[in-house]
């Protein structure tokens, strides 16, 4: 491969640095925890990770389109409340399917609210989605004033299964990556990246910027519905603030995955890798016997180092150029 | 007819409306909300209640001062670490003065120093390593919280010096608590900083257009560094002041001020895209947010409805003047 093509390959696949980081962290993790890749352990980790992965995928679509969504976590809380309201221990498969559809539907409505405000009222995404997050928390609390809920045991078993010796979560990730590859070659993806990298130029060259921007928030709402579904299936109950902390994690994961926060660059693969990095860091700290009260600090320092990695690279390159 | 043509129409028929800048709108709104409180609860409108609201707003306003600078600096500038810095500063003062009035100055120095140090690291990451401000300051939040845990080992030992409560939270002169005077003094200092210093001029310049600022001789990286350091310093000062009111420290103490500090800046008419804004706007914004909060509390609504109403009011406020340029313009 000549250098121009290599450079092109690297700019298109922004997640490569993160993949390298994940590989390093995973080998450290494996050396400390030798049952890491055993099916049972792997399935357990992936099962608890899937909700954040789904949420980060939605977040990355918004970020690529040049926005940000600070309401996704509270949206998950609200949608878990919807699911817990609709599902009980005796629900049939059809009931559950309807509940999941309802959660995704409400997610799409909530996302449309964000999309309308940001794209058509032209409000700044950070404060807009911060404001709507209050509304979603309020609705979550209305629906579920007390923690609770029950799901059929078969459902939890269904979510924990490992067809052909591979955790269910990997199939979900595989489908997402496949769909993303297909979407990347459509005009919609071109519009999405154009909107994110330079909305003014995109608008001038005929890209329906407002529609595209609107759609990114709808995607985030839809994925919040999927995340809420995965969360409900794995925990089996809900409480009105269960997803609130996922918002900031989803943003950090997106950035760790190499997606540029200013938009127009990145992909969902990076977001998935980013979530895994966050989890593996936590694993390493746990198995390295870091003292309890130092764990938060060590965790944060590693994340800062991971964020600084590409920056250091850029700094050195800028200094060499001078 | 869309919203913007309606507003130009209004401006044409009522020329005085044109002088309504966002900070002024926020201030008028605050006054309006206060008297609206009287309709909800007859004993809401009195001088004690007004004093109390200004006192509560003062803490938010002081904490939001650094946020104002960071947001004006543009480049997606935002400081998510202010909440953690507030807690850190309050914890340090609580722990090391241990209720000793003679050590208050050390608490002050420690608070501001710790804030400055965190701001310095934020600045390094953002200006030098070009990490987006949002994630850099979010990451530093984790570092600061981690540091608090390491220092305290989960136990908040210490005490607030009694003199701090006397100077800050209790009535000092004319029945007004000291924090209001501190806030006013900070307001004057911030106005001087933004409007009468080279730093202020450069801050607005880099907020408007970094390339243009660099080409006209502004040392952009240096101004960004100073801005995040000031933000950390002011947050540390805010934490120190807050201890005089809260009297205790817990891990989430400052967190409750993080997003309100951003909202206060935006409600006060400072553009999140940078280059435009004022601290007196933030002061009005802090008053509006505190009033909304007090009003909802006075109405004794369920928490769920309170949350929903706060969300709708925030949306309405930013719809009035937080709108971005149309692509067609």
XYZ file of C-alpha atoms in Angstrom:
651
model
C 0.000 0.000 0.000
C 1.505 3.372 -0.894
C 1.493 6.209 1.631
C -1.372 8.206 0.112
C -3.662 5.216 0.135
C -2.528 4.327 3.650
C -3.317 7.838 4.807
C -6.730 7.666 3.167
C -7.369 4.324 4.846
C -6.393 5.775 8.221
C -8.585 8.880 7.908
C -11.563 6.822 6.800
C -11.173 4.263 9.577
C -10.793 6.549 12.564
C -11.230 3.687 15.006
C -7.880 2.016 14.263
C -6.018 3.784 17.075
C -8.787 2.777 19.485
C -8.652 -0.804 18.257
C -4.940 -0.889 19.046
C -5.605 0.558 22.489
C -8.338 -2.011 23.109
C -6.005 -4.839 22.092
C -3.320 -3.635 24.520
C -5.805 -3.207 27.360
C -7.371 -6.595 26.650
C -4.018 -8.372 26.837
C -3.284 -6.647 30.156
C -6.732 -7.663 31.353
C -6.180 -11.251 30.184
C -2.864 -11.504 32.016
C -4.633 -10.475 35.238
C -7.849 -12.417 34.715
C -7.240 -15.677 32.865
C -10.916 -16.648 32.592
C -11.710 -13.408 30.693
C -12.492 -15.212 27.436
C -14.393 -18.122 28.982
C -17.839 -18.183 27.447
C -19.713 -17.632 30.715
C -17.554 -14.686 31.810
C -17.488 -13.163 28.349
C -21.248 -13.514 27.994
C -21.821 -11.870 31.364
C -19.633 -8.888 30.512
C -21.122 -8.473 27.045
C -24.668 -8.743 28.362
C -24.178 -5.857 30.775
C -22.286 -3.902 28.131
C -24.846 -4.113 25.324
C -27.155 -1.315 26.599
C -24.317 1.227 26.601
C -23.075 -0.059 23.229
C -26.503 0.514 21.674
C -26.768 3.942 23.261
C -23.265 4.939 22.109
C -24.120 3.847 18.557
C -27.067 6.255 18.561
C -24.901 8.979 20.104
C -22.239 8.522 17.432
C -24.788 9.110 14.648
C -25.762 12.412 16.325
C -22.109 13.394 16.811
C -21.184 12.569 13.196
C -24.068 14.815 12.125
C -22.481 17.669 14.068
C -24.685 17.549 17.177
C -24.654 16.061 20.644
C -27.410 14.490 22.721
C -27.256 14.942 26.491
C -30.715 13.441 26.943
C -30.048 9.841 25.858
C -29.475 8.566 29.405
C -32.707 9.991 30.794
C -34.415 8.717 27.660
C -33.258 5.204 28.592
C -34.653 5.733 32.104
C -37.994 6.783 30.628
C -38.115 3.891 28.162
C -37.177 1.316 30.807
C -40.127 2.696 32.774
C -42.333 2.176 29.691
C -41.111 -1.429 29.328
C -41.491 -2.258 33.016
C -45.030 -0.859 32.918
C -45.965 -3.051 29.952
C -44.203 -6.290 30.894
C -44.954 -8.512 33.891
C -43.823 -11.976 34.972
C -46.561 -13.652 32.882
C -46.183 -11.651 29.651
C -46.335 -13.657 26.422
C -43.808 -13.270 23.623
C -46.287 -11.161 21.661
C -46.853 -8.834 24.632
C -43.126 -8.390 25.006
C -42.652 -7.677 21.315
C -45.373 -5.039 21.536
C -43.733 -3.508 24.623
C -40.381 -3.296 22.827
C -42.073 -1.674 19.829
C -43.762 0.786 22.174
C -40.458 1.651 23.854
C -38.746 2.232 20.496
C -41.786 4.234 19.358
C -41.696 6.482 22.410
C -37.928 6.775 21.899
C -38.506 7.952 18.330
C -41.060 10.520 19.531
C -38.646 11.761 22.212
C -35.826 11.919 19.650
C -38.102 13.836 17.277
C -38.681 16.427 19.992
C -34.898 16.940 20.234
C -34.601 16.916 16.450
C -37.363 19.481 15.975
C -35.848 21.825 18.556
C -32.289 21.538 17.252
C -32.940 21.328 13.526
C -36.058 23.378 12.908
C -36.042 25.835 15.835
C -32.231 26.028 15.447
C -31.545 25.716 19.177
C -28.068 24.834 20.432
C -27.899 21.042 20.904
C -26.171 21.004 24.307
C -28.710 23.152 26.144
C -31.679 21.833 24.189
C -31.024 18.196 25.021
C -30.117 19.204 28.566
C -33.552 20.842 28.836
C -35.405 17.887 27.322
C -33.557 15.529 29.676
C -35.541 17.145 32.512
C -38.763 16.348 30.685
C -37.740 12.714 30.158
C -36.679 12.327 33.827
C -40.019 13.754 34.871
C -41.949 11.331 32.674
C -39.812 8.423 33.951
C -40.653 9.398 37.518
C -44.350 9.744 36.663
C -44.427 6.269 35.136
C -42.332 4.612 37.801
C -42.524 6.452 41.135
C -41.029 3.442 42.934
C -38.396 1.006 41.640
C -39.862 -2.304 40.579
C -41.078 -4.506 37.766
C -40.738 -8.116 36.805
C -40.003 -9.939 33.590
C -40.607 -13.592 32.663
C -37.651 -15.831 33.553
C -37.628 -17.206 29.976
C -36.899 -13.689 28.766
C -33.807 -13.378 30.921
C -32.721 -16.816 29.723
C -33.351 -15.775 26.105
C -31.162 -12.688 26.559
C -28.383 -14.762 28.169
C -28.182 -17.379 25.427
C -25.095 -18.111 23.373
C -26.095 -19.560 19.963
C -23.239 -21.635 18.445
C -21.061 -20.750 21.420
C -21.109 -17.006 20.746
C -22.829 -14.522 23.122
C -26.030 -13.002 21.747
C -24.532 -9.515 22.064
C -21.970 -10.319 19.373
C -24.758 -11.150 16.925
C -26.366 -7.796 17.702
C -23.035 -6.018 17.172
C -22.496 -7.980 13.940
C -25.888 -6.932 12.586
C -25.215 -3.286 13.540
C -21.833 -3.266 11.795
C -23.310 -4.922 8.705
C -26.141 -2.385 8.534
C -23.658 0.467 9.042
C -21.487 -0.819 6.178
C -24.565 -0.913 3.951
C -25.685 2.556 5.055
C -22.169 3.986 4.496
C -22.556 3.477 0.755
C -25.914 5.244 0.538
C -26.582 8.872 -0.242
C -27.950 9.311 3.291
C -24.500 8.605 4.742
C -22.889 11.084 2.326
C -25.394 13.694 3.442
C -24.788 12.823 7.103
C -21.018 13.262 6.882
C -21.375 16.415 4.773
C -23.806 17.929 7.292
C -21.455 17.156 10.147
C -18.263 18.411 8.580
C -19.529 21.646 7.069
C -23.248 22.320 7.285
C -23.077 25.618 5.376
C -21.270 24.104 2.382
C -23.551 21.069 2.501
C -26.618 23.309 2.456
C -25.288 25.312 -0.478
C -24.646 22.158 -2.476
C -28.193 20.939 -1.997
C -27.939 18.608 0.977
C -31.206 18.633 2.983
C -29.272 19.606 6.104
C -32.282 20.161 8.330
C -33.846 16.784 7.551
C -30.526 14.977 8.037
C -29.861 16.718 11.351
C -33.403 15.960 12.496
C -32.968 12.297 11.556
C -29.830 11.894 13.683
C -31.792 12.701 16.854
C -34.543 10.301 15.796
C -31.875 7.589 15.465
C -30.612 8.418 18.959
C -34.152 8.039 20.304
C -34.614 4.722 18.510
C -31.315 3.375 19.851
C -32.258 4.574 23.344
C -35.301 2.305 22.921
C -33.066 -0.642 22.011
C -30.700 0.164 24.892
C -33.631 0.321 27.314
C -34.804 -3.061 25.994
C -31.397 -4.665 26.536
C -31.151 -3.086 29.993
C -34.595 -4.322 31.037
C -33.871 -7.822 29.700
C -30.636 -8.038 31.671
C -31.714 -6.438 34.968
C -35.339 -7.574 34.944
C -36.593 -4.476 36.723
C -36.377 -0.746 36.535
C -36.062 2.463 38.476
C -36.709 6.002 37.369
C -33.048 7.040 37.079
C -31.500 3.762 35.924
C -30.051 5.193 32.699
C -29.176 8.735 33.783
C -25.453 8.051 34.189
C -25.166 6.502 30.737
C -25.251 9.841 28.905
C -21.716 10.984 29.697
C -20.325 7.441 29.297
C -21.844 7.293 25.819
C -20.087 10.536 24.855
C -16.716 9.452 26.266
C -17.066 6.113 24.440
C -17.775 7.869 21.148
C -14.691 10.076 21.534
C -12.456 7.206 22.685
C -13.570 5.420 19.514
C -12.001 8.131 17.369
C -15.173 9.941 16.325
C -14.554 13.664 16.132
C -16.802 15.613 18.497
C -17.078 18.496 16.039
C -18.760 16.196 13.539
C -18.242 14.795 10.063
C -15.845 12.044 10.980
C -16.113 8.640 12.635
C -18.406 5.655 12.747
C -20.268 3.254 14.950
C -17.405 0.742 15.131
C -15.452 3.315 17.140
C -18.324 3.780 19.578
C -18.535 0.016 20.173
C -14.769 -0.195 20.727
C -14.973 2.853 23.006
C -17.544 1.207 25.270
C -15.375 -1.915 25.446
C -12.318 0.182 26.344
C -14.216 1.796 29.220
C -15.211 -1.633 30.507
C -11.774 -3.231 30.117
C -10.154 -0.338 32.021
C -12.559 -1.005 34.881
C -11.752 -4.742 34.709
C -8.014 -4.137 34.810
C -8.330 -1.861 37.842
C -10.488 -4.410 39.622
C -8.195 -7.369 38.983
C -4.994 -5.403 39.568
C -6.094 -4.999 43.192
C -6.048 -1.220 43.092
C -7.151 -0.002 46.576
C -10.885 0.743 46.645
C -10.583 4.463 47.291
C -8.055 4.926 44.479
C -10.073 3.125 41.783
C -11.989 6.182 40.562
C -8.786 8.198 40.242
C -6.855 5.480 38.400
C -9.818 4.897 36.107
C -10.053 8.602 35.253
C -6.285 8.923 34.723
C -6.267 6.029 32.242
C -9.197 7.580 30.358
C -7.381 10.935 30.221
C -4.262 9.151 28.943
C -6.334 7.372 26.281
C -7.876 10.688 25.221
C -4.469 12.349 25.177
C -2.891 9.625 22.999
C -3.953 10.959 19.575
C -3.384 14.506 20.870
C 0.229 13.769 21.816
C 0.726 12.247 18.380
C -0.643 15.423 16.784
C 1.469 17.658 19.026
C 4.675 15.819 18.104
C 3.762 15.999 14.414
C 3.083 19.763 14.655
C 6.416 20.299 16.405
C 8.307 18.259 13.828
C 6.716 20.293 11.030
C 7.936 23.524 12.619
C -44.476 33.320 8.408
C -41.781 31.935 10.639
C -40.731 32.905 14.137
C -37.922 35.245 13.148
C -40.132 37.341 10.852
C -42.635 37.603 13.695
C -39.920 38.981 15.944
C -38.771 41.507 13.314
C -42.409 42.533 12.966
C -42.662 43.080 16.690
C -39.448 45.073 16.665
C -40.773 47.333 13.921
C -44.043 48.129 15.641
C -42.512 48.551 19.102
C -39.116 50.205 18.627
C -38.171 49.915 22.335
C -38.140 46.134 21.948
C -34.939 46.472 19.933
C -33.130 47.589 23.084
C -34.168 44.399 24.860
C -30.894 42.524 24.956
C -30.989 38.959 26.312
C -29.544 39.926 29.735
C -32.244 42.574 30.077
C -34.953 40.101 29.055
C -33.657 37.676 31.673
C -33.672 40.392 34.340
C -37.221 41.473 33.454
C -38.255 37.833 33.459
C -36.772 37.407 36.937
C -38.801 40.350 38.254
C -41.912 39.051 36.495
C -41.423 35.545 37.917
C -41.001 36.967 41.406
C -44.339 38.734 41.269
C -45.914 35.729 39.545
C -44.858 33.878 42.695
C -47.221 36.146 44.621
C -50.146 34.835 42.565
C -49.209 31.239 43.348
C -48.489 31.828 46.992
C -49.622 35.127 48.545
C -46.749 35.360 51.032
C -44.116 34.718 48.309
C -43.525 38.407 47.612
C -41.687 39.931 50.546
C -38.270 41.332 51.222
C -37.006 38.249 53.093
C -37.962 35.951 50.250
C -36.314 38.311 47.747
C -33.127 38.383 49.831
C -33.117 34.630 50.123
C -33.509 34.161 46.376
C -30.691 36.587 45.594
C -28.568 34.768 48.176
C -29.185 31.378 46.541
C -28.625 32.870 43.086
C -25.324 34.339 44.286
C -23.792 30.887 44.833
C -24.866 29.736 41.377
C -23.740 33.057 39.897
C -20.265 32.868 41.439
C -19.818 29.274 40.275
C -21.027 30.223 36.774
C -18.499 33.078 36.413
C -15.707 30.881 35.080
C -18.180 29.028 32.870
C -19.054 32.378 31.257
C -15.414 32.990 30.296
C -14.966 29.466 28.932
C -18.126 29.650 26.833
C -17.204 33.089 25.443
C -13.817 31.651 24.380
C -15.595 29.505 21.769
C -14.067 26.463 20.109
C -16.861 24.363 21.662
C -15.645 25.729 24.994
C -17.397 24.298 28.041
C -16.177 23.343 31.510
C -17.808 20.237 32.957
C -15.290 20.049 35.787
C -16.650 23.041 37.752
C -18.986 20.834 39.797
C -16.179 18.548 40.922
C -13.875 21.516 41.606
C -16.552 23.100 43.815
C -16.734 19.896 45.863
C -12.937 19.598 46.006
C -12.500 23.175 47.232
C -15.245 22.866 49.835
C -13.765 19.556 51.000
C -10.255 21.000 51.321
C -11.473 23.994 53.314
C -13.673 21.770 55.467
C -10.845 19.355 56.165
C -7.875 21.658 56.669
C -9.487 24.516 58.568
C -11.347 21.943 60.675
C -13.604 24.655 62.057
C -10.691 26.922 62.997
C -11.466 30.571 62.182
C -7.768 31.426 62.070
C -7.210 29.055 59.157
C -9.900 30.482 56.856
C -7.305 32.230 54.685
C -5.502 28.947 54.185
C -8.801 27.390 53.147
C -9.225 30.230 50.659
C -5.728 29.802 49.248
C -6.074 26.009 49.064
C -9.472 26.258 47.337
C -8.325 28.723 44.706
C -4.997 26.910 44.256
C -6.650 23.538 43.727
C -9.090 25.047 41.234
C -6.263 26.770 39.404
C -4.311 23.503 39.200
C -7.254 21.590 37.731
C -7.880 24.433 35.305
C -4.211 24.335 34.291
C -4.451 20.643 33.374
C -7.723 21.304 31.519
C -5.976 24.062 29.602
C -3.011 21.836 28.742
C -5.278 19.115 27.360
C -7.438 21.526 25.398
C -4.915 24.056 24.091
C -1.919 21.804 23.600
C -3.274 18.291 22.997
C -6.433 19.581 21.288
C -8.745 17.279 23.240
C -12.336 18.561 22.856
C -13.184 20.699 25.939
C -16.306 18.676 26.689
C -14.475 15.356 27.107
C -11.297 16.827 28.591
C -13.193 18.563 31.391
C -15.442 15.515 31.788
C -12.358 13.336 32.182
C -10.906 15.778 34.712
C -14.186 15.551 36.656
C -13.349 11.881 37.170
C -9.787 12.750 38.191
C -10.981 15.353 40.704
C -13.646 13.053 42.145
C -11.039 10.295 42.349
C -8.671 12.650 44.172
C -11.425 13.538 46.640
C -11.968 9.836 47.349
C -8.241 9.211 47.791
C -7.856 12.148 50.189
C -10.989 11.504 52.240
C -11.011 7.674 52.015
C -14.790 8.036 51.908
C -15.049 9.950 55.178
C -15.726 13.678 55.141
C -13.883 14.722 58.275
C -13.613 18.333 59.353
C -15.814 21.302 60.120
C -16.726 24.641 58.606
C -15.255 27.649 60.453
C -18.161 29.469 62.199
C -16.872 32.819 60.930
C -17.508 31.752 57.311
C -21.219 31.269 57.940
C -21.327 34.677 59.619
C -19.593 36.503 56.755
C -21.158 34.630 53.886
C -24.592 33.218 54.594
C -26.059 35.219 57.494
C -27.259 38.844 57.328
C -24.229 41.133 57.466
C -25.181 44.714 56.548
C -28.740 46.077 56.048
C -30.006 42.545 56.589
C -28.196 41.364 53.468
C -25.859 38.364 53.654
C -22.197 38.835 52.755
C -22.367 36.593 49.718
C -24.496 39.186 47.896
C -21.744 41.797 48.315
C -19.123 39.275 47.257
C -21.217 38.511 44.174
C -21.606 42.201 43.306
C -17.867 42.755 43.730
C -17.198 39.765 41.473
C -19.661 41.235 38.965
C -17.653 44.484 38.838
C -14.363 42.588 38.545
C -15.732 40.409 35.751
C -17.026 43.473 33.897
C -13.586 45.091 34.169
C -11.908 41.844 33.061
C -14.157 41.425 30.027
C -14.400 45.039 28.922
C -11.320 46.871 30.147
C -8.415 44.478 29.758
C -6.412 43.155 26.840
C -7.278 39.655 27.986
C -10.992 40.444 27.648
C -10.508 41.840 24.167
C -8.519 38.777 23.128
C -11.097 36.453 24.706
C -13.910 37.850 22.551
C -11.586 37.793 19.531
C -10.748 34.086 19.836
C -14.413 33.320 20.567
C -15.525 34.965 17.353
C -12.910 33.565 15.009
C -9.737 31.828 16.104
C -7.980 32.049 12.756
C -8.675 35.769 12.414
C -7.561 36.311 16.008
C -4.311 34.424 15.426
C -3.582 36.332 12.237
C -4.082 39.618 14.064
C -1.505 38.678 16.649
C -3.532 37.111 19.455
C -1.742 34.186 21.074
C -4.734 31.889 20.944
C -3.323 28.959 22.949
C -2.198 31.263 25.729
C -5.624 32.916 25.998
C -7.314 29.483 26.056
C -4.933 28.336 28.815
C -5.623 31.431 30.922
C -9.379 31.035 30.406
C -9.531 27.459 31.692
C -7.224 28.370 34.582
C -9.516 31.264 35.520
C -12.507 28.969 35.261
C -10.897 26.481 37.642
C -9.862 29.283 39.999
C -13.361 30.783 40.077
C -14.943 27.360 40.612
C -12.545 26.794 43.522
C -13.510 30.168 44.945
C -17.180 29.210 44.455
C -16.631 25.997 46.421
C -14.974 27.939 49.241
C -17.895 30.379 49.384
C -20.468 27.595 49.140
C -19.063 25.917 52.250
C -20.033 29.021 54.227
C -23.618 28.262 53.275
C -23.779 24.470 53.147
C -21.700 23.957 56.343
C -21.146 20.328 55.312
C -19.486 18.584 52.377
C -20.662 15.560 50.464
C -19.446 14.040 47.200
C -22.294 15.419 45.077
C -22.207 18.931 46.611
C -20.935 20.692 43.496
C -22.649 18.455 40.964
C -25.960 20.204 41.509
C -24.353 23.392 40.193
C -22.705 21.990 37.059
C -25.447 22.064 34.450
C -27.280 24.992 36.077
C -24.028 26.966 35.649
C -24.160 26.314 31.910
C -27.889 27.048 31.765
C -27.387 30.343 33.652
C -24.790 31.430 31.077
C -27.046 30.539 28.148
C -30.211 32.044 29.654
C -28.166 35.219 30.160
C -27.710 35.469 26.402
C -24.113 34.295 26.055
C -23.775 32.320 22.838
C -22.600 28.729 23.268
C -20.758 29.177 19.982
C -18.570 31.809 21.614
C -17.539 35.393 20.976
C -20.593 37.052 22.493
C -21.813 37.372 26.043
C -21.544 39.120 29.351
C -21.268 38.274 33.005
C -24.179 40.430 33.968
C -26.248 38.242 31.629
C -25.083 35.218 33.612
C -26.035 37.007 36.828
C -29.561 37.575 35.484
C -29.625 33.962 34.275
C -28.706 32.691 37.736
C -31.538 34.791 39.197
C -34.046 33.405 36.688
C -33.053 29.779 37.307
C -33.126 30.193 41.092
C -36.535 31.873 40.884
C -37.984 29.096 38.744
C -36.685 26.587 41.270
C -38.070 28.472 44.294
C -41.385 29.042 42.557
C -41.828 25.347 41.767
C -40.919 24.470 45.335
C -43.443 27.012 46.644
C -46.117 25.406 44.472
C -45.386 22.101 46.206
C -45.762 20.112 43.018
C -44.707 16.494 42.773
C -41.070 16.151 41.743
C -42.019 14.564 38.426
C -44.080 17.610 37.403
C -41.370 19.961 38.689
C -38.831 18.285 36.394
C -41.144 18.432 33.384
C -41.962 22.101 33.977
C -38.280 23.050 34.397
C -37.548 21.313 31.084
C -40.325 23.132 29.263
C -39.352 26.525 30.726
C -35.701 26.002 29.746
C -36.761 25.065 26.216
C -38.997 28.131 26.027
C -36.196 30.416 27.280
C -33.657 29.214 24.744
C -36.272 29.371 21.997
C -36.720 33.075 22.715
C -33.103 34.016 22.074
C -30.816 31.008 22.055
C -31.395 30.426 18.364
C -28.609 29.941 15.880
C -28.199 31.580 12.518
C -30.327 30.168 9.713
C -28.398 28.334 7.012
C -29.981 30.599 4.408
C -28.514 33.787 5.890
